[in-house]
Amino acid sequence: MLEHVPEWIGASLRNVRAGAEHLTIVNPALGNGYAPIMLSSSAFADWAELPPRFTADGAGVSPPLVWGEVPPGAQSLALIVEDADSPTPAPLVHAIVWGMAPDTGRIAEGAIVEGGATGEVGRNSYLAQGWLPPDPPSGHGEHRYVFQLFALDVTAEDLGDAPGRGAVLNAMQGHVIGAGMLTGLYARGEVVDAPVAEGGLPLPA
């Protein structure tokens, strides 16, 4: 969709970005002191370029994800993927998966679709159920696509079909005991330069 936005418009909005401070993982309503969870993908490294296959410039399928041990008290898991650099007031939501079992351990490539994954697949910012392929405007520069995994100390409540970010955030408040993060970079028609390590987004301490 945004591939048709003229490059000059993207360039004029280059400094208009949602900001990492608005990502779900740093929302103070969720609390602090999370135990770290190692979240990774076999398709790309942390702070490396997201392969086009997983974007609107390729097949547009969701990437494979795998994670390590979760805190002993975890009763359910949730995944939220957001674009920290979208030219919008809040980060665009690219995926929500709610109510995964604590021993899930992975999400297969292409599984974040209606009826797929291992939990309830929620609504993205385009109000569709499933993976919203990254589609940054030409000329807007590099975008950070932040995969955020949360371990909760309660079983997932029923949020209905295809819950959105607001409903998931409300349900997680006061229940997050662990979190992991993986960042993929993508820019349309530009070279991606991975930032140095200190440019990462720390978990709340």
mmCIF file of N, CA and C in Angstrom, residues 37-87:
data_model
loop_
_atom_site.group_PDB
_atom_site.id
_atom_site.type_symbol
_atom_site.label_atom_id
_atom_site.label_comp_id
_atom_site.label_asym_id
_atom_site.label_seq_id
_atom_site.Cartn_x
_atom_site.Cartn_y
_atom_site.Cartn_z
ATOM 1 N N ILE A 37 13.793 -12.753 28.591
ATOM 2 C CA ILE A 37 13.551 -13.943 27.775
ATOM 3 C C ILE A 37 14.331 -13.764 26.475
ATOM 4 N N MET A 38 15.088 -14.761 26.085
ATOM 5 C CA MET A 38 15.863 -14.697 24.847
ATOM 6 C C MET A 38 14.950 -14.977 23.659
ATOM 7 N N LEU A 39 14.722 -13.966 22.832
ATOM 8 C CA LEU A 39 13.857 -14.080 21.657
ATOM 9 C C LEU A 39 14.716 -13.921 20.411
ATOM 10 N N SER A 40 14.574 -14.828 19.453
ATOM 11 C CA SER A 40 15.407 -14.770 18.245
ATOM 12 C C SER A 40 14.646 -15.329 17.048
ATOM 13 N N SER A 41 15.295 -15.237 15.890
ATOM 14 C CA SER A 41 14.732 -15.776 14.650
ATOM 15 C C SER A 41 15.847 -16.410 13.837
ATOM 16 N N SER A 42 15.533 -17.506 13.174
ATOM 17 C CA SER A 42 16.507 -18.134 12.284
ATOM 18 C C SER A 42 16.635 -17.371 10.972
ATOM 19 N N ALA A 43 15.744 -16.393 10.749
ATOM 20 C CA ALA A 43 15.719 -15.671 9.479
ATOM 21 C C ALA A 43 16.523 -14.374 9.509
ATOM 22 N N PHE A 44 16.742 -13.805 10.684
ATOM 23 C CA PHE A 44 17.499 -12.558 10.792
ATOM 24 C C PHE A 44 18.019 -12.411 12.211
ATOM 25 N N ALA A 45 19.135 -11.704 12.347
ATOM 26 C CA ALA A 45 19.721 -11.456 13.657
ATOM 27 C C ALA A 45 19.102 -10.213 14.280
ATOM 28 N N ASP A 46 19.257 -10.088 15.583
ATOM 29 C CA ASP A 46 18.775 -8.903 16.273
ATOM 30 C C ASP A 46 19.493 -7.663 15.734
ATOM 31 N N TRP A 47 18.740 -6.619 15.431
ATOM 32 C CA TRP A 47 19.248 -5.367 14.876
ATOM 33 C C TRP A 47 19.868 -5.542 13.493
ATOM 34 N N ALA A 48 19.405 -6.549 12.756
ATOM 35 C CA ALA A 48 19.841 -6.760 11.370
ATOM 36 C C ALA A 48 18.648 -6.566 10.444
ATOM 37 N N GLU A 49 18.923 -6.538 9.154
ATOM 38 C CA GLU A 49 17.869 -6.281 8.178
ATOM 39 C C GLU A 49 16.855 -7.418 8.142
ATOM 40 N N LEU A 50 15.601 -7.042 8.126
ATOM 41 C CA LEU A 50 14.511 -7.998 7.964
ATOM 42 C C LEU A 50 14.470 -8.412 6.490
ATOM 43 N N PRO A 51 14.613 -9.692 6.171
ATOM 44 C CA PRO A 51 14.597 -10.107 4.768
ATOM 45 C C PRO A 51 13.303 -9.684 4.062
ATOM 46 N N PRO A 52 13.386 -9.242 2.797
ATOM 47 C CA PRO A 52 12.198 -8.791 2.058
ATOM 48 C C PRO A 52 11.071 -9.805 2.013
ATOM 49 N N ARG A 53 11.400 -11.085 2.144
ATOM 50 C CA ARG A 53 10.367 -12.127 2.115
ATOM 51 C C ARG A 53 9.263 -11.858 3.130
ATOM 52 N N PHE A 54 9.603 -11.229 4.238
ATOM 53 C CA PHE A 54 8.636 -11.021 5.312
ATOM 54 C C PHE A 54 7.965 -9.656 5.238
ATOM 55 N N THR A 55 8.203 -8.929 4.146
ATOM 56 C CA THR A 55 7.676 -7.583 3.989
ATOM 57 C C THR A 55 6.713 -7.502 2.810
ATOM 58 N N ALA A 56 6.179 -6.300 2.588
ATOM 59 C CA ALA A 56 5.276 -6.074 1.456
ATOM 60 C C ALA A 56 6.016 -6.125 0.125
ATOM 61 N N ASP A 57 7.344 -6.144 0.161
ATOM 62 C CA ASP A 57 8.128 -6.252 -1.063
ATOM 63 C C ASP A 57 8.423 -7.702 -1.437
ATOM 64 N N GLY A 58 7.965 -8.628 -0.627
ATOM 65 C CA GLY A 58 8.177 -10.051 -0.890
ATOM 66 C C GLY A 58 6.891 -10.825 -0.677
ATOM 67 N N ALA A 59 7.029 -12.039 -0.143
ATOM 68 C CA ALA A 59 5.857 -12.897 0.062
ATOM 69 C C ALA A 59 4.940 -12.354 1.153
ATOM 70 N N GLY A 60 5.491 -11.538 2.055
ATOM 71 C CA GLY A 60 4.664 -10.936 3.094
ATOM 72 C C GLY A 60 4.213 -11.889 4.175
ATOM 73 N N VAL A 61 4.989 -12.968 4.395
ATOM 74 C CA VAL A 61 4.654 -13.916 5.466
ATOM 75 C C VAL A 61 5.359 -13.503 6.750
ATOM 76 N N SER A 62 4.861 -13.977 7.877
ATOM 77 C CA SER A 62 5.488 -13.663 9.153
ATOM 78 C C SER A 62 6.755 -14.490 9.343
ATOM 79 N N PRO A 63 7.771 -13.923 9.988
ATOM 80 C CA PRO A 63 9.034 -14.650 10.162
ATOM 81 C C PRO A 63 8.950 -15.695 11.270
ATOM 82 N N PRO A 64 9.827 -16.679 11.237
ATOM 83 C CA PRO A 64 9.865 -17.668 12.322
ATOM 84 C C PRO A 64 10.476 -17.040 13.573
ATOM 85 N N LEU A 65 9.968 -17.441 14.719
ATOM 86 C CA LEU A 65 10.471 -16.943 15.999
ATOM 87 C C LEU A 65 10.699 -18.117 16.941
ATOM 88 N N VAL A 66 11.693 -17.974 17.795
ATOM 89 C CA VAL A 66 11.962 -18.992 18.811
ATOM 90 C C VAL A 66 12.417 -18.276 20.071
ATOM 91 N N TRP A 67 12.090 -18.832 21.219
ATOM 92 C CA TRP A 67 12.528 -18.199 22.455
ATOM 93 C C TRP A 67 12.962 -19.238 23.474
ATOM 94 N N GLY A 68 13.746 -18.732 24.426
ATOM 95 C CA GLY A 68 14.299 -19.598 25.454
ATOM 96 C C GLY A 68 13.384 -19.741 26.651
ATOM 97 N N GLU A 69 13.989 -20.076 27.765
ATOM 98 C CA GLU A 69 13.242 -20.356 28.987
ATOM 99 C C GLU A 69 12.457 -19.135 29.448
ATOM 100 N N VAL A 70 11.232 -19.376 29.893
ATOM 101 C CA VAL A 70 10.397 -18.310 30.437
ATOM 102 C C VAL A 70 10.390 -18.440 31.960
ATOM 103 N N PRO A 71 10.034 -17.387 32.692
ATOM 104 C CA PRO A 71 10.025 -17.462 34.160
ATOM 105 C C PRO A 71 9.159 -18.609 34.669
ATOM 106 N N PRO A 72 9.554 -19.244 35.775
ATOM 107 C CA PRO A 72 8.816 -20.404 36.304
ATOM 108 C C PRO A 72 7.343 -20.141 36.558
ATOM 109 N N GLY A 73 6.974 -18.916 36.920
ATOM 110 C CA GLY A 73 5.580 -18.629 37.228
ATOM 111 C C GLY A 73 4.726 -18.286 36.031
ATOM 112 N N ALA A 74 5.272 -18.381 34.821
ATOM 113 C CA ALA A 74 4.517 -17.995 33.625
ATOM 114 C C ALA A 74 3.347 -18.946 33.388
ATOM 115 N N GLN A 75 2.181 -18.363 33.141
ATOM 116 C CA GLN A 75 0.982 -19.141 32.846
ATOM 117 C C GLN A 75 0.525 -18.973 31.403
ATOM 118 N N SER A 76 0.972 -17.904 30.749
ATOM 119 C CA SER A 76 0.621 -17.676 29.346
ATOM 120 C C SER A 76 1.608 -16.684 28.752
ATOM 121 N N LEU A 77 1.618 -16.608 27.417
ATOM 122 C CA LEU A 77 2.525 -15.721 26.684
ATOM 123 C C LEU A 77 1.747 -14.884 25.680
ATOM 124 N N ALA A 78 2.285 -13.714 25.390
ATOM 125 C CA ALA A 78 1.692 -12.846 24.367
ATOM 126 C C ALA A 78 2.805 -12.256 23.518
ATOM 127 N N LEU A 79 2.525 -12.039 22.243
ATOM 128 C CA LEU A 79 3.479 -11.429 21.316
ATOM 129 C C LEU A 79 2.843 -10.203 20.685
ATOM 130 N N ILE A 80 3.574 -9.100 20.678
ATOM 131 C CA ILE A 80 3.150 -7.890 19.979
ATOM 132 C C ILE A 80 4.319 -7.407 19.133
ATOM 133 N N VAL A 81 4.065 -7.139 17.855
ATOM 134 C CA VAL A 81 5.092 -6.620 16.949
ATOM 135 C C VAL A 81 4.675 -5.222 16.515
ATOM 136 N N GLU A 82 5.576 -4.242 16.712
ATOM 137 C CA GLU A 82 5.253 -2.856 16.405
ATOM 138 C C GLU A 82 6.370 -2.188 15.612
ATOM 139 N N ASP A 83 5.993 -1.216 14.808
ATOM 140 C CA ASP A 83 6.934 -0.391 14.055
ATOM 141 C C ASP A 83 7.180 0.890 14.844
ATOM 142 N N ALA A 84 8.366 1.009 15.422
ATOM 143 C CA ALA A 84 8.683 2.178 16.249
ATOM 144 C C ALA A 84 8.867 3.442 15.419
ATOM 145 N N ASP A 85 8.978 3.314 14.103
ATOM 146 C CA ASP A 85 9.289 4.460 13.250
ATOM 147 C C ASP A 85 8.186 4.818 12.272
ATOM 148 N N SER A 86 6.999 4.282 12.474
ATOM 149 C CA SER A 86 5.890 4.629 11.584
ATOM 150 C C SER A 86 5.570 6.116 11.735
ATOM 151 N N PRO A 87 5.195 6.800 10.646
ATOM 152 C CA PRO A 87 4.873 8.231 10.719
ATOM 153 C C PRO A 87 3.469 8.461 11.264
#
